[in-house]
PDB file of C-alpha atoms in Angstrom:
ATOM      1  CA  TRP A  14      50.444 -40.503   4.887  1.00 94.00           C
ATOM      2  CA  MET A  15      51.398 -44.184   5.060  1.00 94.00           C
ATOM      3  CA  GLU A  16      55.120 -43.517   4.630  1.00 92.00           C
ATOM      4  CA  GLU A  17      55.132 -40.688   7.162  1.00 95.00           C
ATOM      5  CA  GLY A  18      52.849 -42.588   9.530  1.00 96.00           C
ATOM      6  CA  LEU A  19      55.067 -45.660   9.421  1.00 95.00           C
ATOM      7  CA  ALA A  20      58.117 -43.526  10.164  1.00 95.00           C
ATOM      8  CA  THR A  21      56.333 -41.757  13.022  1.00 97.00           C
ATOM      9  CA  TYR A  22      55.166 -45.054  14.557  1.00 98.00           C
ATOM     10  CA  ILE A  23      57.702 -47.754  13.662  1.00 96.00           C
ATOM     11  CA  GLU A  24      60.957 -45.832  14.076  1.00 95.00           C
ATOM     12  CA  PRO A  25      60.450 -45.123  17.806  1.00 97.00           C
ATOM     13  CA  VAL A  26      59.154 -48.665  18.378  1.00 97.00           C
ATOM     14  CA  ALA A  27      62.294 -50.065  16.733  1.00 95.00           C
ATOM     15  CA  ARG A  28      64.460 -47.778  18.867  1.00 95.00           C
ATOM     16  CA  VAL A  29      62.833 -49.124  22.031  1.00 96.00           C
ATOM     17  CA  GLN A  30      63.322 -52.682  20.775  1.00 95.00           C
ATOM     18  CA  ALA A  31      67.002 -51.883  20.165  1.00 94.00           C
ATOM     19  CA  GLY A  32      67.380 -50.491  23.694  1.00 94.00           C
ATOM     20  CA  GLU A  33      67.916 -46.904  22.502  1.00 95.00           C
ATOM     21  CA  LEU A  34      64.751 -45.429  24.042  1.00 95.00           C
ATOM     22  CA  PRO A  35      62.691 -46.291  27.106  1.00 95.00           C
ATOM     23  CA  ALA A  36      59.200 -47.623  26.341  1.00 95.00           C
ATOM     24  CA  LYS A  37      57.634 -44.962  28.550  1.00 96.00           C
ATOM     25  CA  GLN A  38      59.096 -42.281  26.282  1.00 96.00           C
ATOM     26  CA  ILE A  39      57.379 -43.465  23.108  1.00 96.00           C
ATOM     27  CA  TRP A  40      54.075 -44.120  24.866  1.00 97.00           C
ATOM     28  CA  SER A  41      54.276 -40.604  26.281  1.00 97.00           C
ATOM     29  CA  ASP A  42      54.935 -39.265  22.784  1.00 97.00           C
ATOM     30  CA  MET A  43      51.999 -41.274  21.438  1.00 97.00           C
ATOM     31  CA  LEU A  44      49.701 -40.004  24.193  1.00 97.00           C
ATOM     32  CA  ASP A  45      50.593 -36.470  23.135  1.00 96.00           C
ATOM     33  CA  GLY A  46      50.801 -37.001  19.387  1.00 97.00           C
ATOM     34  CA  MET A  47      48.077 -39.396  18.297  1.00 97.00           C
ATOM     35  CA  ARG A  48      45.318 -36.870  18.969  1.00 97.00           C
ATOM     36  CA  LYS A  49      46.938 -34.664  16.296  1.00 97.00           C
ATOM     37  CA  GLY A  50      46.086 -37.373  13.776  1.00 96.00           C
ATOM     38  CA  GLU A  51      42.378 -37.451  14.482  1.00 96.00           C
ATOM     39  CA  PRO A  52      40.053 -36.200  11.732  1.00 96.00           C
ATOM     40  CA  GLU A  53      38.737 -32.663  11.974  1.00 93.00           C
ATOM     41  CA  PRO A  54      35.495 -31.312  10.496  1.00 92.00           C
ATOM     42  CA  GLY A  55      35.585 -31.592   6.712  1.00 93.00           C
ATOM     43  CA  ASP A  56      38.049 -34.489   6.757  1.00 95.00           C
ATOM     44  CA  GLN A  57      37.677 -36.819   3.771  1.00 95.00           C
ATOM     45  CA  GLY A  58      39.905 -39.695   4.851  1.00 96.00           C
ATOM     46  CA  LEU A  59      43.657 -40.112   4.872  1.00 97.00           C
ATOM     47  CA  ASP A  60      43.978 -40.266   1.076  1.00 96.00           C
ATOM     48  CA  ARG A  61      42.275 -36.899   0.659  1.00 95.00           C
ATOM     49  CA  THR A  62      43.142 -34.897   3.782  1.00 90.00           C
ATOM     50  CA  HIS A  63      46.693 -33.610   3.653  1.00 86.00           C
ATOM     51  CA  THR A  64      47.222 -31.572   6.798  1.00 92.00           C
ATOM     52  CA  TRP A  65      50.452 -32.044   8.734  1.00 93.00           C
ATOM     53  CA  GLY A  66      48.727 -33.730  11.688  1.00 94.00           C
ATOM     54  CA  ARG A  67      46.740 -36.146   9.539  1.00 94.00           C
ATOM     55  CA  THR A  68      49.734 -36.997   7.347  1.00 95.00           C
ATOM     56  CA  TYR A  69      52.152 -37.829  10.157  1.00 96.00           C
ATOM     57  CA  TRP A  70      50.035 -38.624  13.195  1.00 97.00           C
ATOM     58  CA  GLY A  71      46.985 -39.866  11.265  1.00 97.00           C
ATOM     59  CA  GLY A  72      49.263 -42.338   9.529  1.00 97.00           C
ATOM     60  CA  ALA A  73      50.839 -43.264  12.863  1.00 98.00           C
ATOM     61  CA  LEU A  74      47.388 -43.744  14.389  1.00 98.00           C
ATOM     62  CA  PHE A  75      46.485 -46.054  11.500  1.00 98.00           C
ATOM     63  CA  CYS A  76      49.672 -48.042  12.224  1.00 98.00           C
ATOM     64  CA  LEU A  77      49.036 -48.276  15.967  1.00 98.00           C
ATOM     65  CA  VAL A  78      45.424 -49.362  15.526  1.00 98.00           C
ATOM     66  CA  ALA A  79      46.443 -51.859  12.823  1.00 98.00           C
ATOM     67  CA  ASP A  80      49.205 -53.242  15.060  1.00 98.00           C
ATOM     68  CA  VAL A  81      46.794 -53.693  17.961  1.00 98.00           C
ATOM     69  CA  HIS A  82      44.110 -55.292  15.759  1.00 98.00           C
ATOM     70  CA  ILE A  83      46.612 -57.681  14.163  1.00 98.00           C
ATOM     71  CA  ARG A  84      47.881 -58.684  17.584  1.00 98.00           C
ATOM     72  CA  VAL A  85      44.345 -59.235  18.897  1.00 98.00           C
ATOM     73  CA  ALA A  86      43.432 -61.326  15.837  1.00 98.00           C
ATOM     74  CA  THR A  87      46.589 -63.464  16.097  1.00 98.00           C
ATOM     75  CA  ASN A  88      46.638 -63.835  19.884  1.00 98.00           C
ATOM     76  CA  ASN A  89      49.680 -61.546  19.943  1.00 97.00           C
ATOM     77  CA  ARG A  90      51.742 -63.881  17.746  1.00 97.00           C
ATOM     78  CA  LYS A  91      52.035 -61.365  14.892  1.00 97.00           C
ATOM     79  CA  GLY A  92      52.064 -57.620  14.560  1.00 97.00           C
ATOM     80  CA  LEU A  93      52.560 -54.817  12.076  1.00 98.00           C
ATOM     81  CA  GLN A  94      56.311 -55.442  11.886  1.00 97.00           C
ATOM     82  CA  ASP A  95      55.634 -58.980  10.626  1.00 97.00           C
ATOM     83  CA  ALA A  96      53.554 -57.485   7.829  1.00 98.00           C
ATOM     84  CA  LEU A  97      56.290 -54.971   7.001  1.00 97.00           C
ATOM     85  CA  ARG A  98      58.996 -57.641   6.917  1.00 96.00           C
ATOM     86  CA  ALA A  99      56.918 -59.688   4.460  1.00 97.00           C
ATOM     87  CA  ILE A 100      56.404 -56.646   2.240  1.00 97.00           C
ATOM     88  CA  ILE A 101      60.163 -56.066   2.124  1.00 95.00           C
ATOM     89  CA  VAL A 102      60.891 -59.745   1.364  1.00 96.00           C
ATOM     90  CA  ALA A 103      58.379 -59.551  -1.502  1.00 96.00           C
ATOM     91  CA  GLY A 104      60.287 -56.588  -2.973  1.00 93.00           C
ATOM     92  CA  GLY A 105      58.210 -53.745  -1.567  1.00 90.00           C
ATOM     93  CA  THR A 106      61.052 -51.345  -0.935  1.00 84.00           C
ATOM     94  CA  ILE A 107      61.481 -47.626  -1.553  1.00 82.00           C
ATOM     95  CA  ASP A 108      63.116 -48.255  -4.941  1.00 87.00           C
ATOM     96  CA  HIS A 109      59.965 -49.938  -6.305  1.00 86.00           C
ATOM     97  CA  GLU A 110      56.733 -48.073  -6.874  1.00 87.00           C
ATOM     98  CA  TRP A 111      53.795 -50.237  -5.855  1.00 91.00           C
ATOM     99  CA  PRO A 112      50.163 -49.445  -5.265  1.00 93.00           C
ATOM    100  CA  LEU A 113      49.635 -49.285  -1.504  1.00 94.00           C
ATOM    101  CA  THR A 114      46.921 -51.935  -1.779  1.00 96.00           C
ATOM    102  CA  ARG A 115      49.468 -54.451  -3.106  1.00 97.00           C
ATOM    103  CA  ALA A 116      51.738 -53.918  -0.111  1.00 96.00           C
ATOM    104  CA  LEU A 117      48.833 -54.140   2.321  1.00 98.00           C
ATOM    105  CA  GLN A 118      47.623 -57.397   0.762  1.00 98.00           C
ATOM    106  CA  ILE A 119      51.083 -58.923   1.244  1.00 98.00           C
ATOM    107  CA  GLY A 120      51.089 -57.696   4.843  1.00 98.00           C
ATOM    108  CA  ASP A 121      47.695 -59.267   5.434  1.00 98.00           C
ATOM    109  CA  GLN A 122      48.864 -62.571   3.951  1.00 98.00           C
ATOM    110  CA  ALA A 123      51.861 -62.557   6.295  1.00 98.00           C
ATOM    111  CA  THR A 124      49.686 -62.004   9.356  1.00 98.00           C
ATOM    112  CA  GLY A 125      46.819 -64.248   8.249  1.00 98.00           C
ATOM    113  CA  THR A 126      44.377 -61.363   8.623  1.00 98.00           C
ATOM    114  CA  ASN A 127      42.536 -58.789   6.522  1.00 98.00           C
ATOM    115  CA  ILE A 128      43.253 -55.970   8.945  1.00 98.00           C
ATOM    116  CA  LEU A 129      45.424 -53.739   6.745  1.00 98.00           C
ATOM    117  CA  THR A 130      43.305 -53.895   3.604  1.00 98.00           C
ATOM    118  CA  GLY A 131      40.075 -53.596   5.580  1.00 98.00           C
ATOM    119  CA  MET A 132      41.281 -50.568   7.506  1.00 98.00           C
ATOM    120  CA  TYR A 133      42.636 -48.957   4.360  1.00 98.00           C
ATOM    121  CA  ARG A 134      39.277 -49.323   2.595  1.00 97.00           C
ATOM    122  CA  THR A 135      37.621 -47.197   5.277  1.00 97.00           C
ATOM    123  CA  TRP A 136      40.385 -44.929   6.625  1.00 98.00           C
ATOM    124  CA  SER A 137      41.520 -43.840   3.150  1.00 97.00           C
ATOM    125  CA  ILE A 138      38.159 -42.290   2.216  1.00 97.00           C
ATOM    126  CA  SER A 139      36.365 -41.684   5.525  1.00 96.00           C
ATOM    127  CA  PRO A 140      37.137 -39.681   8.675  1.00 96.00           C
ATOM    128  CA  ILE A 141      37.516 -42.566  11.141  1.00 96.00           C
ATOM    129  CA  LYS A 142      37.466 -41.347  14.748  1.00 95.00           C
ATOM    130  CA  ILE A 143      39.218 -43.486  17.363  1.00 97.00           C
ATOM    131  CA  ASP A 144      38.286 -43.310  21.028  1.00 97.00           C
ATOM    132  CA  LEU A 145      41.838 -42.714  22.198  1.00 98.00           C
ATOM    133  CA  GLU A 146      40.938 -42.766  25.879  1.00 97.00           C
ATOM    134  CA  GLU A 147      39.452 -46.232  25.433  1.00 98.00           C
ATOM    135  CA  LEU A 148      42.480 -47.413  23.432  1.00 98.00           C
ATOM    136  CA  TRP A 149      44.916 -46.127  26.056  1.00 98.00           C
ATOM    137  CA  GLY A 150      42.833 -47.781  28.769  1.00 98.00           C
ATOM    138  CA  GLN A 151      42.842 -51.118  26.928  1.00 98.00           C
ATOM    139  CA  LEU A 152      46.615 -50.876  26.456  1.00 98.00           C
ATOM    140  CA  GLY A 153      47.110 -49.824  30.072  1.00 98.00           C
ATOM    141  CA  VAL A 154      48.830 -46.513  29.283  1.00 98.00           C
ATOM    142  CA  ARG A 155      47.998 -43.413  31.278  1.00 97.00           C
ATOM    143  CA  ARG A 156      49.540 -40.149  32.233  1.00 95.00           C
ATOM    144  CA  ASN A 157      50.104 -39.319  35.888  1.00 94.00           C
ATOM    145  CA  GLY A 158      51.250 -35.711  35.853  1.00 93.00           C
ATOM    146  CA  LYS A 159      54.217 -35.624  33.491  1.00 91.00           C
ATOM    147  CA  GLU A 160      54.949 -39.331  33.911  1.00 94.00           C
ATOM    148  CA  VAL A 161      53.482 -42.270  32.009  1.00 97.00           C
ATOM    149  CA  GLU A 162      52.295 -45.280  33.965  1.00 97.00           C
ATOM    150  CA  PHE A 163      51.504 -48.768  32.719  1.00 97.00           C
ATOM    151  CA  SER A 164      48.768 -50.979  34.082  1.00 97.00           C
ATOM    152  CA  PRO A 165      49.797 -54.645  33.949  1.00 97.00           C
ATOM    153  CA  SER A 166      46.162 -55.703  34.402  1.00 98.00           C
ATOM    154  CA  ALA A 167      44.816 -53.815  31.355  1.00 98.00           C
ATOM    155  CA  PRO A 168      43.115 -56.032  28.755  1.00 98.00           C
ATOM    156  CA  TYR A 169      45.832 -55.357  26.152  1.00 98.00           C
ATOM    157  CA  ALA A 170      48.802 -54.989  28.505  1.00 98.00           C
ATOM    158  CA  LYS A 171      50.534 -57.972  26.874  1.00 98.00           C
ATOM    159  CA  ILE A 172      49.993 -56.370  23.463  1.00 98.00           C
ATOM    160  CA  ARG A 173      51.521 -53.094  24.686  1.00 98.00           C
ATOM    161  CA  GLU A 174      54.504 -55.028  25.993  1.00 97.00           C
ATOM    162  CA  ALA A 175      54.877 -57.043  22.771  1.00 97.00           C
ATOM    163  CA  ILE A 176      54.888 -53.889  20.655  1.00 97.00           C
ATOM    164  CA  THR A 177      58.048 -52.697  22.386  1.00 94.00           C
ATOM    165  CA  THR A 178      59.788 -56.056  22.765  1.00 91.00           C
ATOM    166  CA  ALA A 179      62.169 -57.157  20.018  1.00 81.00           C
ATOM    167  CA  LYS A 180      61.444 -60.534  18.418  1.00 74.00           C
ATOM    168  CA  SER A 181      64.216 -63.042  18.949  1.00 64.00           C
TER     169      SER A 181
END
């Protein structure tokens, strides 16, 4: 779920940062997709619930929530990509088999937080429900018909913008 979730979340974010996709497109996709990753009755956490929606979108939801929490904790100076870069520098690549907890600890060290390991402790074994409407409201993302609109005055508007802006 972590590998698929990272691909589902980070790949479109990177494409926006590279100028290949408009930000509104990936936020629209997230508005539609993230609900597919929510736990259903009988869910036992991401490590033990292997439905398609939980594997891909549940992992992506974990990544989005982690990214937002890291950015809140660091005053938007760091995000999930900073954690991922540190994991790669430390040797955490596809050709090395590591326990997920090791990678998450390195990511937390890079961001100066305990967000990734703390979330993993709960999300891996428990059906964590996210109030998506509240999250979208905080990020200032909403649907108006088929279009996505951004609210620049939302509490986490700067975080939403930072997620889709490439670091220089």
